Amino acid sequence: MAAIKPSVPKGTRDFSPVEMTRRNYIFETIKSVFRKYGYQQIETPSMENLSTLTGKYGDEGDKLIFKILNSGDFLSKADSAALDARNSNQLTSSISEKALRYDLTVPFARYVVMHQNEITFPFKRFQVQPVWRADRPQKGRYREFYQCDADVVGSDSLLNEAEFILIYDEALSTLGLKDFTIKINNRKILSGIAEIIGKPELIVDMTVAIDKLDKIGMDGVVNELLSKGFTQEDVDKLEPIILLEGSNYEKLNKLRYILSASTIGLKGCEELETIFEYVNRCKLQRATVDLDITLARGLNYYTGAIFEVKTNETFMGSIGGGGRYDDLTGMFGLKGLTGAGISFGADRIYDVLQELNLFPDSVAQTTRVLICCFDKAGEEYALPLLQQLRAENINTELYPAGTKIKKQFDYANNKGVPYVIVIGSDEIESGLLTFKYMESGTQEKLTINQVLTKVK
Amino acid sequence: MAAIKPSVPKGTRDFSPVEMTRRNYIFETIKSVFRKYGYQQIETPSMENLSTLTGKYGDEGDKLIFKILNSGDFLSKADSAALDARNSNQLTSSISEKALRYDLTVPFARYVVMHQNEITFPFKRFQVQPVWRADRPQKGRYREFYQCDADVVGSDSLLNEAEFILIYDEALSTLGLKDFTIKINNRKILSGIAEIIGKPELIVDMTVAIDKLDKIGMDGVVNELLSKGFTQEDVDKLEPIILLEGSNYEKLNKLRYILSASTIGLKGCEELETIFEYVNRCKLQRATVDLDITLARGLNYYTGAIFEVKTNETFMGSIGGGGRYDDLTGMFGLKGLTGAGISFGADRIYDVLQELNLFPDSVAQTTRVLICCFDKAGEEYALPLLQQLRAENINTELYPAGTKIKKQFDYANNKGVPYVIVIGSDEIESGLLTFKYMESGTQEKLTINQVLTKVK
């Protein structure tokens, strides 16, 4: 067989040992915070029925779903007319019944509906699994990537929103971030603003425009608003709202004044105030909470508070986000289940920690001690020592004999092993092991018990 | 939109919180043993190029690979002749470039070849990821399941085989198994046996037959051998070998006598003896090691020692297996890399632990303390306490106020929460919290510091 030069599909990645230890460090930190807050892990299958996913992500989303070809003689059940017309779109559903998960939210909704009789509500679940999207790959955008979500369903208490702020604060502070902002807004406030301007039907255009303030500045926003059907009078009303300044409470007070004629707008202010009250009873570690009226997120989805998290230490898009939605499971026939959720952007957090040099050195250390020897006698002497070290939960390897000692040291260095024990005939005779510190290159003679004390 | 009654594709599963804690317990135990022995984790993409996988698993295997339909107008590049002839098989490669991972071995081989210049050999890697097979689903056989593999490449030392025995022993003992057997054989011994009988060309038929000894008994094996082209004389020679008894060393001595005319057979004996010597220098916890001449496994793949693990506490197929192979990466053009690997059957281990009631109770406990209150004042009083408990790494939840206390207790019981704190107006006034032990139903009044001491 001719050798194939192997590659991975574009947009996908191998994770090598050092990357894995770092990714695990991020995921384990986030998961342990989720658990500390009472969230429980679930997993759903990588493949869902195509009908479960279709129509949930809009037309553009549907195109990005990876479909799985039916097994066996799939053409025998294929739509003949579509085949003859070479119509890929029309053919798909007759040759593909299953598809890869596009996000974790729709599978979670499907899960809740299927398992509703076993679940005790409020149900606080977290889920950390890969998702797949047939997007055009580019820097920072992959066709396979992990999502890292926590959601609560069956509770309308704003305590949940407050706890999400605490979760972001604790997880990101634990990961070593020193300055980050949790932006918060409320979809009801955005509705209220559109209402008092008298253009409720233009709410999507309005929020899409003001969401760009950071990127295109106030002039850009004004131009976009005018081009979308807002009048100069509308813009004059909007501008002071968009440019609202002060503390969160000052902003809230001004908003309440501006929105005094909008019931829904005032409701949004009240919700945010309650969330702030909860959070003020707690001590945040490193997070700043900032009411940001320009924050929009996927409007058709969220109905209450919305969040987005940004680090202030380096330039990077959002590293997390979420919000409240009124109806998660209606698409599968279970109405009236309200919920709220957040998500961490693991790939971006990885890049931030990398750039700020925040991965602890210990994270990359997998093996702590390497035992090197010269021959079979050395190996046999080493084996009980190896077991002693491992019994103390010290990750230890014995390098198979027959390789030059220099190469064994190289192995230790390449693998980031900090300590090496060398066993030759002297060591076997005296019981004193040569113990080498790989970073400094110094060494000393130690008994196995002294080694255990050093390494622990 | 009409509500769809949702389901998952057949052969796939949701994992609910209790199942997840148990699965995590198994995976974390095995992973931490892999790490202790110097194995490092990697992950590869769920999808590989179809050409990477095709032809590696035999014709039957190829049919079981899940193919991913190309995105967009896939028919525009489809094989027209195959379309017109409605030939599914012929069409596939023109409408599908990617496929889901079928096992972890071929992706690992692909990984080693692609990353050969960054890897320090011997390379000890482990990998725990799902694989997908379009098999007919049945009890215990799924279309999506996790594999849990450790392999070392670039070392021909038999120390690696000995360490696999130690890994099985430590991982399964740690999981609470008290009586299990690691069966070991050597492909070279099987070749030697076929050689001395004078039927080397029938080695596959021979091993397939004797592999069934447990199931069909000696008579069945004899009938099968005779039907496959072995003579009565051959069978007379084989029978005492198959029925070999005694300690591992006694069996080895007899085999050496029987195989004295076969160089390859003697080499197999020598390899096993070296492995036993290594293992004898170590203390095994619960495992029995048993030289089993009827153990065959995938013959076309392995070239040296082979393993299979069975629990003796309940009836269950193999819960692990592996062996040495001479050429992992040749299929991708990198020759001469020898390796050895083992695998744990996580789903079966789950069933065994379940049946033997070996999951520790603590595994299912996610939240340790639930704080219950009656109103907003209770919530506000509770929040700093909640933070105090969490600061001590105690998983704690605050149930949102406004729900009857009975329902809050039900929530704690359903979630397996052992302790509940109740905060009403008395508790707020006195600072003495009502602390309830959910299992016994008893309660007492405690300060927050006393609670912390109790729970830690």
CSV table of C-alpha atoms in Angstrom, one decimal, chain A residues 409 413 418 434-444:
chain,number,residue,atom,x,y,z
A,409,PHE,CA,18.3,12.6,30.7
A,413,ASN,CA,14.1,17.2,30.1
A,418,PRO,CA,12.1,17.7,37.6
A,434,THR,CA,22.1,9.4,43.0
A,435,PHE,CA,19.3,12.1,43.0
A,436,LYS,CA,19.6,14.7,40.3
A,437,TYR,CA,17.7,18.0,40.2
A,438,MET,CA,17.2,18.5,36.4
A,439,GLU,CA,16.8,22.3,36.5
A,440,SER,CA,20.0,23.1,38.3
A,441,GLY,CA,21.9,20.0,37.2
A,442,THR,CA,23.1,19.4,40.8
A,443,GLN,CA,22.9,16.0,42.4
A,444,GLU,CA,23.3,14.4,45.8
